[in-house]
mmCIF file of C-alpha atoms in Angstrom:
data_model
loop_
_atom_site.group_PDB
_atom_site.id
_atom_site.type_symbol
_atom_site.label_atom_id
_atom_site.label_comp_id
_atom_site.label_asym_id
_atom_site.label_seq_id
_atom_site.Cartn_x
_atom_site.Cartn_y
_atom_site.Cartn_z
ATOM 1 C CA ILE A 595 134.162 48.939 79.297
ATOM 2 C CA ALA A 596 131.543 51.392 81.066
ATOM 3 C CA VAL A 597 127.863 50.187 81.387
ATOM 4 C CA GLY A 598 126.293 50.615 78.142
ATOM 5 C CA ALA A 599 128.994 50.689 76.229
ATOM 6 C CA ALA A 600 129.159 48.086 73.474
ATOM 7 C CA ALA A 601 131.745 45.289 73.065
ATOM 8 C CA PRO A 602 134.105 45.569 70.168
ATOM 9 C CA MET A 603 133.477 42.832 67.687
ATOM 10 C CA GLY A 604 134.652 39.723 68.440
ATOM 11 C CA GLU A 605 134.870 40.347 72.120
ATOM 12 C CA ARG A 606 132.449 39.224 74.880
ATOM 13 C CA ILE A 607 132.063 41.021 77.858
ATOM 14 C CA ASP A 608 131.136 38.816 81.122
ATOM 15 C CA ALA A 609 131.183 40.935 83.573
ATOM 16 C CA ILE A 610 130.959 44.994 84.354
ATOM 17 C CA ASP A 611 131.550 46.132 87.791
ATOM 18 C CA ALA A 612 129.361 49.496 88.039
ATOM 19 C CA LEU A 613 127.572 51.438 90.387
ATOM 20 C CA ILE A 614 123.970 52.036 89.191
ATOM 21 C CA HIS A 615 121.023 52.808 90.627
ATOM 22 C CA LEU A 616 117.848 50.938 88.532
ATOM 23 C CA ASN A 617 114.503 50.909 90.651
ATOM 24 C CA ASP A 618 113.488 48.053 89.858
ATOM 25 C CA ILE A 619 109.846 47.752 91.276
ATOM 26 C CA ARG A 620 106.378 48.065 90.457
ATOM 27 C CA LEU A 621 107.242 50.586 87.993
ATOM 28 C CA LEU A 622 103.919 51.272 86.717
ATOM 29 C CA PRO A 623 102.259 53.215 89.685
ATOM 30 C CA ILE A 624 105.394 55.388 90.273
ATOM 31 C CA TRP A 625 106.319 55.539 86.129
ATOM 32 C CA ASN A 626 105.740 59.550 86.129
ATOM 33 C CA LEU A 627 108.178 60.255 89.236
ATOM 34 C CA LEU A 628 111.532 58.503 87.774
ATOM 35 C CA GLY A 629 111.837 61.260 85.206
ATOM 36 C CA ASP A 630 112.658 62.117 82.259
ATOM 37 C CA ASP A 631 115.749 59.642 81.700
ATOM 38 C CA PRO A 632 113.723 56.391 80.052
ATOM 39 C CA GLU A 633 116.529 53.759 80.426
ATOM 40 C CA VAL A 634 115.651 50.705 80.501
ATOM 41 C CA ARG A 635 117.748 47.595 81.887
ATOM 42 C CA ARG A 636 118.063 44.452 82.577
ATOM 43 C CA VAL A 637 121.275 43.608 85.088
ATOM 44 C CA VAL A 638 121.850 40.298 86.783
ATOM 45 C CA THR A 639 123.718 40.302 89.872
ATOM 46 C CA ALA A 640 127.001 38.187 90.961
ATOM 47 C CA ASP A 641 124.439 35.968 92.975
ATOM 48 C CA GLY A 642 122.261 35.004 89.741
ATOM 49 C CA ARG A 643 119.510 37.505 90.205
ATOM 50 C CA ALA A 644 117.643 39.256 87.359
ATOM 51 C CA LEU A 645 116.639 42.923 87.623
ATOM 52 C CA LEU A 646 114.691 44.623 85.094
ATOM 53 C CA GLY A 647 114.392 48.328 85.720
ATOM 54 C CA ARG A 648 114.828 51.900 84.933
ATOM 55 C CA ILE A 649 117.724 53.518 84.907
ATOM 56 C CA VAL A 650 117.967 56.280 87.525
ATOM 57 C CA PRO A 651 120.863 59.017 86.856
ATOM 58 C CA ARG A 652 122.609 59.458 90.400
ATOM 59 C CA GLY A 653 121.901 63.369 89.870
ATOM 60 C CA ASP A 654 118.240 62.631 90.012
ATOM 61 C CA VAL A 655 118.095 60.022 93.047
ATOM 62 C CA ASN A 656 117.923 62.209 95.836
ATOM 63 C CA ALA A 657 114.611 64.302 93.626
ATOM 64 C CA LEU A 658 113.011 60.629 93.252
ATOM 65 C CA LEU A 659 113.419 59.772 96.835
ATOM 66 C CA ASP A 660 111.672 63.303 97.978
ATOM 67 C CA LYS A 661 108.985 62.744 95.437
ATOM 68 C CA LEU A 662 107.973 59.253 97.056
ATOM 69 C CA GLY A 663 108.458 60.451 100.925
ATOM 70 C CA ILE A 664 111.645 58.628 101.179
ATOM 71 C CA VAL A 665 113.641 60.166 104.150
ATOM 72 C CA GLY A 666 117.279 59.867 103.350
ATOM 73 C CA ALA A 667 119.764 61.264 100.532
ATOM 74 C CA ILE A 668 122.563 60.316 98.793
ATOM 75 C CA GLU A 669 125.603 62.958 99.047
ATOM 76 C CA LEU A 670 126.714 63.801 95.564
ATOM 77 C CA ALA A 671 130.590 64.857 94.894
ATOM 78 C CA PRO A 672 130.874 68.131 93.546
ATOM 79 C CA ALA A 673 131.783 66.914 89.957
ATOM 80 C CA GLU A 674 129.061 64.685 89.687
ATOM 81 C CA ILE A 675 126.829 68.428 90.564
ATOM 82 C CA VAL A 676 128.492 69.651 87.910
ATOM 83 C CA ALA A 677 127.810 66.696 85.531
ATOM 84 C CA ALA A 678 124.052 66.326 86.875
ATOM 85 C CA ALA A 679 123.651 70.246 86.024
ATOM 86 C CA TRP A 680 125.575 70.587 82.933
ATOM 87 C CA GLU A 681 123.227 67.581 81.648
ATOM 88 C CA GLY A 682 120.533 69.923 82.222
ATOM 89 C CA LYS A 683 119.115 69.410 86.162
ATOM 90 C CA THR A 684 118.407 71.008 88.838
ATOM 91 C CA VAL A 685 121.452 69.967 91.443
ATOM 92 C CA PRO A 686 120.755 70.693 95.444
ATOM 93 C CA ILE A 687 123.847 71.759 96.686
ATOM 94 C CA GLY A 688 123.946 70.294 99.785
ATOM 95 C CA SER A 689 125.417 72.862 101.787
ATOM 96 C CA GLY A 690 121.384 73.704 103.497
ATOM 97 C CA MET A 691 121.535 77.070 102.367
ATOM 98 C CA GLY A 692 118.692 76.552 99.511
ATOM 99 C CA LEU A 693 121.286 76.306 96.745
ATOM 100 C CA THR A 694 120.791 74.923 92.979
ATOM 101 C CA LEU A 695 122.843 74.936 90.488
ATOM 102 C CA GLN A 696 121.240 74.658 86.521
ATOM 103 C CA ARG A 697 122.524 74.672 82.826
ATOM 104 C CA ARG A 698 121.565 78.306 81.185
ATOM 105 C CA ARG A 699 122.259 79.721 77.658
ATOM 106 C CA VAL A 700 123.248 83.468 78.084
ATOM 107 C CA ASN A 701 123.953 85.615 75.599
ATOM 108 C CA GLY A 702 124.937 82.510 73.196
ATOM 109 C CA GLU A 703 126.918 80.671 75.763
ATOM 110 C CA SER A 704 126.507 77.569 78.187
ATOM 111 C CA ARG A 705 126.721 78.751 82.374
ATOM 112 C CA LEU A 706 126.320 77.191 85.417
ATOM 113 C CA GLU A 707 123.853 79.419 87.322
ATOM 114 C CA LEU A 708 123.521 79.174 91.046
ATOM 115 C CA ASN A 709 120.117 79.380 92.412
ATOM 116 C CA GLY A 710 118.487 80.052 95.353
ATOM 117 C CA PHE A 711 121.328 82.444 97.259
ATOM 118 C CA ASP A 712 120.120 85.333 99.659
ATOM 119 C CA PRO A 713 121.231 88.355 98.601
ATOM 120 C CA ARG A 714 123.339 89.069 101.520
ATOM 121 C CA SER A 715 125.387 86.422 100.870
ATOM 122 C CA LEU A 716 126.974 88.087 97.320
ATOM 123 C CA PRO A 717 130.185 89.222 98.759
ATOM 124 C CA SER A 718 130.651 85.417 100.284
ATOM 125 C CA LEU A 719 129.796 83.298 97.336
ATOM 126 C CA LYS A 720 131.883 86.245 95.169
ATOM 127 C CA ALA A 721 135.130 85.307 97.786
ATOM 128 C CA HIS A 722 134.787 81.938 96.356
ATOM 129 C CA GLY A 723 135.094 83.049 92.866
ATOM 130 C CA CYS A 724 131.327 82.870 91.853
ATOM 131 C CA PHE A 725 130.726 86.135 89.576
ATOM 132 C CA THR A 726 127.028 88.293 88.868
ATOM 133 C CA GLU A 727 125.332 89.794 85.991
ATOM 134 C CA ILE A 728 122.961 91.870 85.909
ATOM 135 C CA ILE A 729 120.285 90.200 83.336
ATOM 136 C CA GLN A 730 116.871 92.035 82.579
ATOM 137 C CA PHE A 731 116.936 94.300 86.072
ATOM 138 C CA LYS A 732 117.912 90.904 87.848
ATOM 139 C CA THR A 733 121.306 90.322 89.898
ATOM 140 C CA ARG A 734 122.199 86.602 88.809
ATOM 141 C CA MET A 735 124.939 84.194 89.775
ATOM 142 C CA PHE A 736 127.207 82.348 88.115
ATOM 143 C CA VAL A 737 129.811 79.785 88.843
ATOM 144 C CA PRO A 738 132.358 79.413 86.604
ATOM 145 C CA VAL A 739 132.876 76.319 84.399
ATOM 146 C CA SER A 740 136.554 75.856 85.170
ATOM 147 C CA ARG A 741 136.659 76.084 88.962
ATOM 148 C CA ALA A 742 132.676 74.875 88.975
ATOM 149 C CA ALA A 743 134.150 71.692 91.077
ATOM 150 C CA ASP A 744 136.428 73.310 93.147
ATOM 151 C CA ILE A 745 133.429 76.061 94.076
ATOM 152 C CA VAL A 746 130.730 73.556 94.628
ATOM 153 C CA SER A 747 133.124 72.063 96.464
ATOM 154 C CA ALA A 748 133.523 74.918 98.709
ATOM 155 C CA LEU A 749 129.896 75.667 99.111
ATOM 156 C CA SER A 750 128.752 72.279 100.071
ATOM 157 C CA ALA A 751 131.141 72.476 103.660
ATOM 158 C CA LYS A 752 129.697 75.317 104.325
#
């Protein structure tokens, strides 16, 4: 059973193993930095400690660390980057090129847009499988949804 899922009627859950990111220290001074996901959870660790805090979605952890001035970042897997972007987050792609991935609505359909690219890198990005459209006199770069994780993986490795 996944974290947050209810147990079927009559079953008792003794323990759930899951990796979550929980901010459990002095929430009030930084509440506004924690993003838009207000889920609060009480977690009991294996050694019996009870923690109460706000869940920080994996795709938001790096942005929170930046806001708090903490050096260091967790590396998201390509599938996690795509999932976070698909949920509406702006997710940096760890390539050092300043690229971000974000869901956009274009002509009535949801797409994954690649932002922050250098126009000189268009041929390279297209070679990885991205495609462009000119919308309102501006060239925009998109990642095909069906191959998004593979393309993000290739761009992250650059």
